[in-house]
Coordinates of C-alpha atoms in Angstrom, one line a residue:
X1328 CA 91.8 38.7 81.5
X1329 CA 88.1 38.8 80.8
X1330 CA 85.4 39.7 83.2
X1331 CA 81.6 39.5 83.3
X1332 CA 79.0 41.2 85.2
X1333 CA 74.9 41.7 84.0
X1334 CA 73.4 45.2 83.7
X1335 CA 70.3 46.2 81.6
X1336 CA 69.4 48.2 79.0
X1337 CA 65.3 50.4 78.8
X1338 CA 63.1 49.2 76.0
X1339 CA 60.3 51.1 76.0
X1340 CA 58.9 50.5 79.9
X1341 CA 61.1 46.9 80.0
X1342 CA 64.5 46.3 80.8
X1343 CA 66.6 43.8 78.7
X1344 CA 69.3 42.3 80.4
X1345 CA 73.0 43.5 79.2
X1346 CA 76.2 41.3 79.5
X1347 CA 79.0 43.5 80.0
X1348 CA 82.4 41.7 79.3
X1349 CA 85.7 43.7 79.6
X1350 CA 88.5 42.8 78.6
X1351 CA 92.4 43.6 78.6
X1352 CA 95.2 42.9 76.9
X1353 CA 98.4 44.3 75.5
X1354 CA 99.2 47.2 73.6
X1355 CA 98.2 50.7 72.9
X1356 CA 96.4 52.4 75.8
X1357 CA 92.7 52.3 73.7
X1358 CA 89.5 52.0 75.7
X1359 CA 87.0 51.5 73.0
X1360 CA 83.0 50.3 74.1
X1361 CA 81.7 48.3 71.3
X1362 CA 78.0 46.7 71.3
X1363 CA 76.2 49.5 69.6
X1364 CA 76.4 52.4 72.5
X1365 CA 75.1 55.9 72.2
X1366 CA 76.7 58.8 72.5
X1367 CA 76.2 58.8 76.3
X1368 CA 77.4 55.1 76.7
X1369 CA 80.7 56.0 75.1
X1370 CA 81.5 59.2 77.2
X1371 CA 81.3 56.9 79.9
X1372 CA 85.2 56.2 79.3
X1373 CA 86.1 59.8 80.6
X1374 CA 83.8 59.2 83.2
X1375 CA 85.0 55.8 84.5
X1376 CA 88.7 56.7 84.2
X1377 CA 88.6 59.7 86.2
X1378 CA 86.5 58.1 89.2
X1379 CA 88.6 55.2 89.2
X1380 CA 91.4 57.5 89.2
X1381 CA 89.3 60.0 92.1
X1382 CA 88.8 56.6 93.8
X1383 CA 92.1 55.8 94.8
X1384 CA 92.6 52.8 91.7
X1385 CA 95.3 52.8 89.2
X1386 CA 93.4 52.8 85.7
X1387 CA 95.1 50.6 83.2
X1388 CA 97.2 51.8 80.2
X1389 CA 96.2 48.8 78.5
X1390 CA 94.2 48.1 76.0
X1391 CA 91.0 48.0 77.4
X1392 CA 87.4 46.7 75.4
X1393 CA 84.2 46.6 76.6
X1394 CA 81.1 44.3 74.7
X1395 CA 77.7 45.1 75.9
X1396 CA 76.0 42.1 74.5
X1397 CA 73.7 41.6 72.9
X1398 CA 75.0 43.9 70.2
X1399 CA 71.6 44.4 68.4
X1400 CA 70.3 46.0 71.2
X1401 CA 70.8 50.1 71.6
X1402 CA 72.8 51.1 75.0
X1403 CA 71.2 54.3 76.2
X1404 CA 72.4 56.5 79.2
X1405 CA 74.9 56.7 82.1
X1406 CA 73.6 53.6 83.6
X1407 CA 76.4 51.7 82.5
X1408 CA 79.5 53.2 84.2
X1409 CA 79.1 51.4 87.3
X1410 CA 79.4 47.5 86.1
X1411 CA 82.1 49.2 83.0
X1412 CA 84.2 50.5 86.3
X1413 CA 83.6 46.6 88.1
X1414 CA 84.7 45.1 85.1
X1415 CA 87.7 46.9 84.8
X1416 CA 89.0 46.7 88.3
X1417 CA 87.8 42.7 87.7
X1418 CA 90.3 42.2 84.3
X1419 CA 92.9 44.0 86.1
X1420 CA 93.1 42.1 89.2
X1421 CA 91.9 44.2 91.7
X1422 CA 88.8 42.3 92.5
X1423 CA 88.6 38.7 91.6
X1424 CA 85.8 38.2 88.7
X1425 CA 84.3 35.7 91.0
X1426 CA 83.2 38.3 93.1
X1427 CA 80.7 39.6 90.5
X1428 CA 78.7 36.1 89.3
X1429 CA 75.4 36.8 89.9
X1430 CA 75.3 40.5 90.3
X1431 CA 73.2 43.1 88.0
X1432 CA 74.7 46.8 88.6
X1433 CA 73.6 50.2 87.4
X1434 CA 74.5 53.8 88.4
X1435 CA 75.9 56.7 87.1
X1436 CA 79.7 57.9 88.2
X1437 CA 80.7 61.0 89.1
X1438 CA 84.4 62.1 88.5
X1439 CA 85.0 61.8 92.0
X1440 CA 83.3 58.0 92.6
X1441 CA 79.7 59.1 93.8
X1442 CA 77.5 56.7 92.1
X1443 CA 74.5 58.7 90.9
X1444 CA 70.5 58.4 90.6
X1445 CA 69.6 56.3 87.1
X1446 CA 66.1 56.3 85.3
X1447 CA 64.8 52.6 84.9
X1448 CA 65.8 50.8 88.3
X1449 CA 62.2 49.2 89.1
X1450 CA 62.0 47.8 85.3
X1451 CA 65.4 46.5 85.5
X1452 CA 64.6 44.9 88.8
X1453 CA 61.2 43.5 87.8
X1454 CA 63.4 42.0 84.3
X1455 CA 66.3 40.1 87.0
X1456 CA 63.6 37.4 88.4
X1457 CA 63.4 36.0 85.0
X1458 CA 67.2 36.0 84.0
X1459 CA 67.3 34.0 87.6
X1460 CA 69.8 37.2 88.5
X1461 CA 69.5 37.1 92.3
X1462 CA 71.6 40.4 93.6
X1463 CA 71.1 43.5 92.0
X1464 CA 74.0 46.9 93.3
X1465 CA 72.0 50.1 92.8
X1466 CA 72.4 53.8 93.5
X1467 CA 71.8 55.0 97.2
X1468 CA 69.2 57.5 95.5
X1469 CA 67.3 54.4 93.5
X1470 CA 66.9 52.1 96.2
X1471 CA 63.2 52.0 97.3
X1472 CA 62.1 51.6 93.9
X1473 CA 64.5 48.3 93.2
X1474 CA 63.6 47.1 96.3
X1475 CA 59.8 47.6 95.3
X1476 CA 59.6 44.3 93.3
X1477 CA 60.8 42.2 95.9
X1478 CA 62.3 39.8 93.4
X1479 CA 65.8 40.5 94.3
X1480 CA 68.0 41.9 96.8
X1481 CA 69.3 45.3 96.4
X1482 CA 72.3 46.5 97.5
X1483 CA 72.6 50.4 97.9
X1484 CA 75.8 52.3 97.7
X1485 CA 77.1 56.0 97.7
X1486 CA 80.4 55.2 96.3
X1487 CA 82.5 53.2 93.8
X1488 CA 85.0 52.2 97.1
X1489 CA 82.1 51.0 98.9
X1490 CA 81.2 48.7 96.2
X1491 CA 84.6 47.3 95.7
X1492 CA 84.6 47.1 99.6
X1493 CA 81.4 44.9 99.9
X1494 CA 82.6 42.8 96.8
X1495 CA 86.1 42.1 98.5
X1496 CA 83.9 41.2 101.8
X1497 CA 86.0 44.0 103.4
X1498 CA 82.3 45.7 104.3
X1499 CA 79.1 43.2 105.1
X1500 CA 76.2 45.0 104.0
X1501 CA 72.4 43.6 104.4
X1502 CA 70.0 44.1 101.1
X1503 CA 67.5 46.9 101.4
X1504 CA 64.0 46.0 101.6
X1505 CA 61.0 48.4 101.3
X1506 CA 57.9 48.7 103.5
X1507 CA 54.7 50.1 101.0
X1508 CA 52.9 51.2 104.2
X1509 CA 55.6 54.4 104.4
X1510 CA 53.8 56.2 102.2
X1511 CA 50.3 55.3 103.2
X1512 CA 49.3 58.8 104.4
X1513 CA 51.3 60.7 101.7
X1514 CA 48.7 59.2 99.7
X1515 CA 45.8 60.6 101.0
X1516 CA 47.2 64.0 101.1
X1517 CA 45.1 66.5 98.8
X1518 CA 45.2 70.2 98.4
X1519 CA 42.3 70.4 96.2
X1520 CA 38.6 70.1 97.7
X1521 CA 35.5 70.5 95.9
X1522 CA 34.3 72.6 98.9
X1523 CA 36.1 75.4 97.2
X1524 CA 34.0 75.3 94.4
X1525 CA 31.1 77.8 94.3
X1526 CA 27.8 76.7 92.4
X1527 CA 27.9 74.7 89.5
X1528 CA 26.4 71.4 91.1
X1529 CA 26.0 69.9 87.5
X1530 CA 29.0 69.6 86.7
X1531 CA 30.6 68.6 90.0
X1532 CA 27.6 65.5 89.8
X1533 CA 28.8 64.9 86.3
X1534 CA 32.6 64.6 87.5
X1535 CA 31.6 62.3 90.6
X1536 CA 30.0 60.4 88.0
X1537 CA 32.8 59.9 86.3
X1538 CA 35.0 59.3 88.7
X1539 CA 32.6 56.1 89.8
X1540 CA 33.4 54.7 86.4
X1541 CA 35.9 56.2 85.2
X1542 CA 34.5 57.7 82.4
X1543 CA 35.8 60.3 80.2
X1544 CA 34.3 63.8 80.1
X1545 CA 34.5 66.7 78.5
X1546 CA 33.2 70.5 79.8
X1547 CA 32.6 73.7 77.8
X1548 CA 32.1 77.1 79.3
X1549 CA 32.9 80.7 79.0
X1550 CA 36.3 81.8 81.2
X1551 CA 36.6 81.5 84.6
X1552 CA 33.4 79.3 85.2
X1553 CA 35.4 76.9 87.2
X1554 CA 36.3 74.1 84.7
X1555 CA 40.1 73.6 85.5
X1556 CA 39.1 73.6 88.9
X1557 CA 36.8 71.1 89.2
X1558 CA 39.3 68.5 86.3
X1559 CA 42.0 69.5 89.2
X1560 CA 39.9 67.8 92.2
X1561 CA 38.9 65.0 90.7
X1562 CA 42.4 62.7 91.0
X1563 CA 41.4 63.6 95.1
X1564 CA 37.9 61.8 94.7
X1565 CA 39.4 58.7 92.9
X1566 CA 39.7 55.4 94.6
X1567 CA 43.0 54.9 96.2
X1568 CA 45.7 52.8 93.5
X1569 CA 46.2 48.8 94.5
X1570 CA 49.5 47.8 94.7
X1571 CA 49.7 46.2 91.2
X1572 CA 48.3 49.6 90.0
X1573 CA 51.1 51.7 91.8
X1574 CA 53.9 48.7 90.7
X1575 CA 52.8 49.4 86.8
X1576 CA 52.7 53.2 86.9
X1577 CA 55.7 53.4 89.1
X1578 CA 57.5 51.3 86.3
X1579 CA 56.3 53.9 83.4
X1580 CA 57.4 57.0 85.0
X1581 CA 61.0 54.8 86.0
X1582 CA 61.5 54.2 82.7
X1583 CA 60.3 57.4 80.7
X1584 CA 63.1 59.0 83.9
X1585 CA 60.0 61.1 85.5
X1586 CA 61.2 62.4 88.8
X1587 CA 59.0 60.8 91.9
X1588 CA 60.0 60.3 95.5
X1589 CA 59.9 57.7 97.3
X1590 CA 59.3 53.2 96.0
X1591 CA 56.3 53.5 94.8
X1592 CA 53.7 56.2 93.0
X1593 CA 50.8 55.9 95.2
X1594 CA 48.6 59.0 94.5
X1595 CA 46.9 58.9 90.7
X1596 CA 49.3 60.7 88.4
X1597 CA 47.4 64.0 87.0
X1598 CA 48.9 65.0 83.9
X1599 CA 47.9 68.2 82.2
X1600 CA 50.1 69.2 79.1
X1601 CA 50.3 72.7 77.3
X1602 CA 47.8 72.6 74.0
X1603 CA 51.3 73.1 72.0
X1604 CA 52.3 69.6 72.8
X1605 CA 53.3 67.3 69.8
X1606 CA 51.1 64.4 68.8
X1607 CA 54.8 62.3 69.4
X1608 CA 55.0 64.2 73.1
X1609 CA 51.4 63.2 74.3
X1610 CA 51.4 59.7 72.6
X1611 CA 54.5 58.2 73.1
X1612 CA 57.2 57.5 70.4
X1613 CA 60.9 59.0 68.6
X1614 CA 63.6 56.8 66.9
X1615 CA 64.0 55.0 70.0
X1616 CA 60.0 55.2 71.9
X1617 CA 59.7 56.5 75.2
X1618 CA 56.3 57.0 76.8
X1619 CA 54.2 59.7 76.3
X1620 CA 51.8 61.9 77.9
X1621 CA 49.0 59.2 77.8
X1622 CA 51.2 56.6 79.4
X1623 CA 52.6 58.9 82.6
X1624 CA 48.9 58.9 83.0
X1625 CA 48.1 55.4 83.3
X1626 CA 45.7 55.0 86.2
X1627 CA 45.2 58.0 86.5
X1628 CA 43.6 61.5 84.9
X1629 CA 45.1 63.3 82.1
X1630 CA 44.1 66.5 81.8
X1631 CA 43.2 69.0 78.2
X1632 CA 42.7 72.6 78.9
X1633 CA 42.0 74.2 75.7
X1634 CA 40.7 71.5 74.3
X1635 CA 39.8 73.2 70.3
X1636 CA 43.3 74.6 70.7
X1637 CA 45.1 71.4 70.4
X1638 CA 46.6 70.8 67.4
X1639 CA 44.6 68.1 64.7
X1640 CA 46.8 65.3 64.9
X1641 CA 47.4 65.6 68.5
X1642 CA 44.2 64.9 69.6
X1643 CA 43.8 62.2 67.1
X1644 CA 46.3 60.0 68.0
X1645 CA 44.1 59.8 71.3
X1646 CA 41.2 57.3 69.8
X1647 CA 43.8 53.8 69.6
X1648 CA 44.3 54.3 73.9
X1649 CA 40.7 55.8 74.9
X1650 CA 39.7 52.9 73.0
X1651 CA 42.3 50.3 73.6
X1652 CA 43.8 51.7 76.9
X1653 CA 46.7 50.9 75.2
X1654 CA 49.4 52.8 72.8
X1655 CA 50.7 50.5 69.9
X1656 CA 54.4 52.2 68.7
X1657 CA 55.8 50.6 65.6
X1658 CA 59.5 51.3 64.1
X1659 CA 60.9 49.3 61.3
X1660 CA 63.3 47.4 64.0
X1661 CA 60.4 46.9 66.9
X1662 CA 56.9 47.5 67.8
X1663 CA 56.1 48.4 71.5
X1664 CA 53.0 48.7 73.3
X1665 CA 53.0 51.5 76.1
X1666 CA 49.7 51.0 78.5
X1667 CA 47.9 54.0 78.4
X1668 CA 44.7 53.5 80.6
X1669 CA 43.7 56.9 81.8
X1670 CA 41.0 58.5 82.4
X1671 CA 40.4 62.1 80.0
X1672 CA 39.0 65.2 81.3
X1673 CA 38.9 67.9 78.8
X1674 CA 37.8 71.3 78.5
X1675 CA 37.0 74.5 76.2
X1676 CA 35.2 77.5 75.8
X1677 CA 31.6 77.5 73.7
X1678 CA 33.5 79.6 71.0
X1679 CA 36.6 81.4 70.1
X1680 CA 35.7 84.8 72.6
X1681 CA 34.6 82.5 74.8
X1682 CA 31.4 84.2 76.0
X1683 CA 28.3 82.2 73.9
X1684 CA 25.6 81.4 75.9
X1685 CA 26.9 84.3 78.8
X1686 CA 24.0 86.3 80.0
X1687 CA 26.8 88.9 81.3
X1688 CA 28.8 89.3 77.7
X1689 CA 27.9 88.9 74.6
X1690 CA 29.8 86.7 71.8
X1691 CA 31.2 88.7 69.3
X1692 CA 31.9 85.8 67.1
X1693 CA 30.0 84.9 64.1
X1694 CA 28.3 81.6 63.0
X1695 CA 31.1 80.6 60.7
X1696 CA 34.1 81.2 63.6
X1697 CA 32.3 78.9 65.6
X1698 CA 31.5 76.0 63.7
X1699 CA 35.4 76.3 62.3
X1700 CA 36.2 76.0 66.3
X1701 CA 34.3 73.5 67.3
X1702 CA 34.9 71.5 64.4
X1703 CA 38.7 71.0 65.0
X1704 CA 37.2 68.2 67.4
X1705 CA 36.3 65.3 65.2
X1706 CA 33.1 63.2 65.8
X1707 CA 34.3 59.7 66.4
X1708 CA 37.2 61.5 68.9
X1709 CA 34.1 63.0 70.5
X1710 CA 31.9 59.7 70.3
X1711 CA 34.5 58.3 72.8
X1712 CA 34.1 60.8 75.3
X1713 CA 31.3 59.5 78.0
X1714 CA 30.0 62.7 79.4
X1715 CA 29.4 66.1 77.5
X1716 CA 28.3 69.3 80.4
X1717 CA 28.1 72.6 80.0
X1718 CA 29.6 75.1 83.0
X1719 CA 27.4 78.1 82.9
X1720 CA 29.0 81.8 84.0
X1721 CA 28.7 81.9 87.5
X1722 CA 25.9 84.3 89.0
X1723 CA 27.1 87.4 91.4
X1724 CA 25.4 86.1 94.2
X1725 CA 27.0 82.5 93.4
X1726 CA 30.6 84.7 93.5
X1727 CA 30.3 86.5 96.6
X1728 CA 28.2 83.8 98.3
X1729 CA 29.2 80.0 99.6
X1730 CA 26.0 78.8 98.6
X1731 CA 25.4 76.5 101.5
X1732 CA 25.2 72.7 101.3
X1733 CA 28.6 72.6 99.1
X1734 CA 30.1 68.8 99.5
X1735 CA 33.6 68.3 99.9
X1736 CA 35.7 65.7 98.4
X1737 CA 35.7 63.4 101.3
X1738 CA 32.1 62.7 101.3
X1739 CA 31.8 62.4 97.0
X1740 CA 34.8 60.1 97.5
X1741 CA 32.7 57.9 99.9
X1742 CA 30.0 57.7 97.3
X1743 CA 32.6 56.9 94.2
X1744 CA 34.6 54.2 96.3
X1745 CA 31.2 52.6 97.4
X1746 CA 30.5 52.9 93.5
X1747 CA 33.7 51.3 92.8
X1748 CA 33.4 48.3 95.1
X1749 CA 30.2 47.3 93.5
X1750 CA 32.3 47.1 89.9
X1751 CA 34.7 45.2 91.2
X1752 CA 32.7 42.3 92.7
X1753 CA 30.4 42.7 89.4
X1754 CA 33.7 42.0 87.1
X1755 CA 36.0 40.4 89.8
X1756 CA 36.1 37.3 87.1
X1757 CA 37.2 39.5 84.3
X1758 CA 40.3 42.0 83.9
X1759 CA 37.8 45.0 84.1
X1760 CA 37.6 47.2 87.1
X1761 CA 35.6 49.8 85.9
X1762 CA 32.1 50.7 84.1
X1763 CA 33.5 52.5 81.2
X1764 CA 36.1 49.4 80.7
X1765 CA 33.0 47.3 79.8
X1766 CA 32.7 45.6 75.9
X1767 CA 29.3 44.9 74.0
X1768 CA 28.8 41.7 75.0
X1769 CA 29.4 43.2 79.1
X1770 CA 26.7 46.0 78.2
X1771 CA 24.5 43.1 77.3
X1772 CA 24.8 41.7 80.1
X1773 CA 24.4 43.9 82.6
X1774 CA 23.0 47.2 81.3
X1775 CA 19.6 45.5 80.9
X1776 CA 16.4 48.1 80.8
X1777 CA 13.0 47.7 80.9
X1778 CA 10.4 48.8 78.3
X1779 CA 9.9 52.7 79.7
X1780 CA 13.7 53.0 79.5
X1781 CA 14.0 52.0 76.2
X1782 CA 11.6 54.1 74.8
X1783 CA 13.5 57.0 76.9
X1784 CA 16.4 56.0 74.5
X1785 CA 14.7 55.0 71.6
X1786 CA 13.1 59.0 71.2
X1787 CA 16.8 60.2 71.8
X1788 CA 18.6 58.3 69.2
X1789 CA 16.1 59.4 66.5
X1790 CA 16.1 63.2 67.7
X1791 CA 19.9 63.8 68.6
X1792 CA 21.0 61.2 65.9
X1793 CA 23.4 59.4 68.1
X1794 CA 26.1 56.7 67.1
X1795 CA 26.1 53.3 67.9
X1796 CA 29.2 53.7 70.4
X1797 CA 27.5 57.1 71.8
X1798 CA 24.7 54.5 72.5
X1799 CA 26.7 52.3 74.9
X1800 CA 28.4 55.1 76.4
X1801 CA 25.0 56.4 77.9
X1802 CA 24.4 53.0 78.9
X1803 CA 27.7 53.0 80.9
X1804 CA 27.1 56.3 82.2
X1805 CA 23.6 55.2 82.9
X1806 CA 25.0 52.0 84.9
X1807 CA 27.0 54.3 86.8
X1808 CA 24.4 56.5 87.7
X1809 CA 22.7 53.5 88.9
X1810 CA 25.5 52.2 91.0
X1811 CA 26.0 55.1 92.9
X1812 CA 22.5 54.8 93.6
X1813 CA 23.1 51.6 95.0
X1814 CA 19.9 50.3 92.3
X1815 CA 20.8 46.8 90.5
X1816 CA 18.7 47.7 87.8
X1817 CA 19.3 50.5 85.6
X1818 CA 15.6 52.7 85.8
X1819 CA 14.3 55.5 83.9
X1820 CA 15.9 58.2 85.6
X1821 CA 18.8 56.8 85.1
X1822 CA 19.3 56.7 81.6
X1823 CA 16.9 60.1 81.5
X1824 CA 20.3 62.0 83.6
X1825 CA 22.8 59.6 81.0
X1826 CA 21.1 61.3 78.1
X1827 CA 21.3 65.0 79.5
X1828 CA 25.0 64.1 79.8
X1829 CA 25.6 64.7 75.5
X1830 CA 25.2 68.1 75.2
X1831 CA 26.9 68.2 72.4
X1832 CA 25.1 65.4 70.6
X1833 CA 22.3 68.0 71.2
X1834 CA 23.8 71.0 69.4

């Protein structure tokens, strides 16, 4: 007898829907998955015998085959031992293969029946509503996050029996549903406040400026000055995620199998990977692409510390998404686009010691180790980055004293979510939400300055030799500086504090 039940299969961040058909006949006891299944798919026959088995079900010394269809599709993972185990007990009678039309299942068994946590539940989910696949059985562990799409109803369960038991109609279950307000004031939680840094006002005004538009920014300083501590605080000044925002970078860490609690991500990710990391690692890709470290921080901030010790073609593989906000993977069978909208903070020291421009040490490196060091960041990657700031060494009396007047995060969020609100309603027509989002013909449009500000910017090209894109980033950053002065119309001083904010257009 043949039986058919729907599960799904990760491509990338989407789901394709799998057919799984079992069948069994006659002859030597052989339970062979066909339908071009990994190494994990076809251990799934140990693992499916033995719960059935665990489960109280005799397991058929049949012939037993098992199509995942379509076959030019790769089957990844332990996903599919929960509809294999339905179809069996389907062909062989103990449930009636009416009993599964309509449902999608995914889970992992244990040997003893538990039916274990999956990657890839909220894509699969979000995949059903176009297949017209109504009832989706999940793991107990995965059931916020299938329930987050609110396309279909989820069914949780604990156990192989107690899926055969609601199938039967032994058990009446209700589906789970979700309620995105649980997590409200997780949200908000923050252990980070920029009260705790001391001094350095420039550059905690340069990173509430970028956090108004987004902007990327870049800081170099000797050891110590506080740079990783202010890139850490500024997720906690960020503008809360909308719902669509948390549904897409919910769906990216699902798929890539990042570990999160609860339905939905709802604080902004913060990624900050180790300078060894692989240009594959931070961009996303391998024989069968999975998301990398750009993607998990969609929406959010992604972090470089040690920014000159990265390797070459690791940071170069970041121009397509701080360009695109997207990353474009292309194998021979498929090409798939991972979003990758995040906003970069980087930062290094001046030189390889670490202590140029230190009134307290003195660099010990010559004029040729520094150029070498500095120059393992290209010029266009640097042209993409918004704001360049120096951190000074912090003074004694900065150390030992809380200079007074220090902000906290709550009030510079204020400032950045008013900034925000006044993007919003400027682009509410468009699909950009953010200054540093905007194309040429947007700067055009609403980066207009008058004649002193031009001159302003006119004398700065021609000394520091700026690009033409290093020219409409300081617009940008000047249009930020300008909304979070609540000013419709970018003025002098504006773009005079844009231009201060390329220091190293200026060495």
């Amino acid at each position: 007898m043949i039986s058919f039940i729907y599960s799904s299969a990760i491509s990338g961040i989407d789901a394709n829907i799998v057919e799984v058909e079992t069948y069994i006949s006659s002859g030597m006891p052989v339970f062979s998955i066909v339908g071009l299944p990994d190494a994990a798919v076809k251990e799934s026959r140990d693992r499916v015998a033995a719960a059935l088995k665990n489960s109280g079900f005799d397991f058929p010394t049949k012939k037993i085959t098992v199509n995942l269809a379509p076959a030019d599709i790769k089957k990844e993972g332990g996903a599919f031992d929960l509809p294999i185990a339905l179809g069996i007990l389907a062909s062989s009678g103990k449930i009636k293969k009416e009993q599964l039309l309509g449902f999608c299942a995914a889970g992992e068994l244990a040997l003893d029946g538990k039916i274990r946590r999956v990657k890839g539940i909220l894509p699969i989910a979000l995949s059903l509503k176009k297949r017209k696949v109504g009832k989706f059985i999940v793991p107990f562990d995965n059931k916020e996050e299938a329930a987050v799409s609110g396309t279909v109803k989820v069914y949780p369960f604990k156990t192989l029996v107690d899926v055969v038991k609601f199938l039967k109609g032994e058990t009446k279950q209700s589906p789970f549903t979700y309620d995105a307000k649980t997590d409200s004031e997780e949200c908000n939680f923050n252990d980070f406040d920029f009260a705790d840094i001391k001094g350095q006002f420039g550059a905690k005004r340069a990173a509430e400026i970028a956090a108004a538009g987004g902007h990327n920014m870049i800081m170099s300083g000797p050891p110590g000055s506080g740079k990783t501590m202010i890139a850490k605080r500024i997720p906690g000044i960020l503008p809360l995620m909308s719902f669509d925002e948390s549904v897409e970078t919910t769906k990216i860490w699902s798929a890539s199998g990042q570990p999160f609690s609860g339905g939905l991500i709802k604080q902004r990710p913060f990624r900050s990977p180790h300078h060894t990391v692989s240009s594959v690692a931070l961009a996303g890709g391998g024989a069968y692409p999975k998301p990398g470290e750009v993607s998990l921080a969609h929406n959010g901030v992604l972090f470089l510390d040690e920014f000159a010790e990265f390797r070459r073609d690791a940071l170069e593989v970041l121009r397509q998404p701080l360009e695109d906000k997207c990353v474009t993977v292309s194998r021979a069978k498929n090409s798939i686009i991972f979003p990758a909208s995040f906003m970069l903070v980087a930062a290094m020291n001046p030189c390889p010691c670490g202590n140029l421009g230190n009134k307290e040490k003195q660099c010990v490196c010559n004029p040729n180790q520094i150029q070498k060091y500095r120059n393992k960041i290209s010029g266009p990657l640097m042209d993409r980055i918004d704001i360049h700031i120096e951190v000074p060494a912090l003074k004694v009396s900065e150390i030992t004293d809380m200079p007074a007047g220090s902000e906290n995060s709550k009030k510079i969020k204020e400032r950045v979510v008013k900034a925000r609100a006044l993007q919003l309603e400027r682009f509410k027509n468009s699909k950009i939400h953010a200054n540093s989002q905007m194309s040429v013909k947007d700067i055009k449009k609403y980066c207009v300055l008058d004649d002193a500000a031009k001159s302003i910017l006119k004398n700065a090209i021609e000394k520091l030799g700026l690009s033409a894109r290093a020219y409409d980033r300081i617009l940008k950053v000047a249009r930020t500086i300008a909304d979070l002065d609540n000013s419709e119309n970018i003025k002098t001083a504006h773009i005079a504090e844009a231009i201060q904010y390329r220091a190293f257009d200026r060495q």
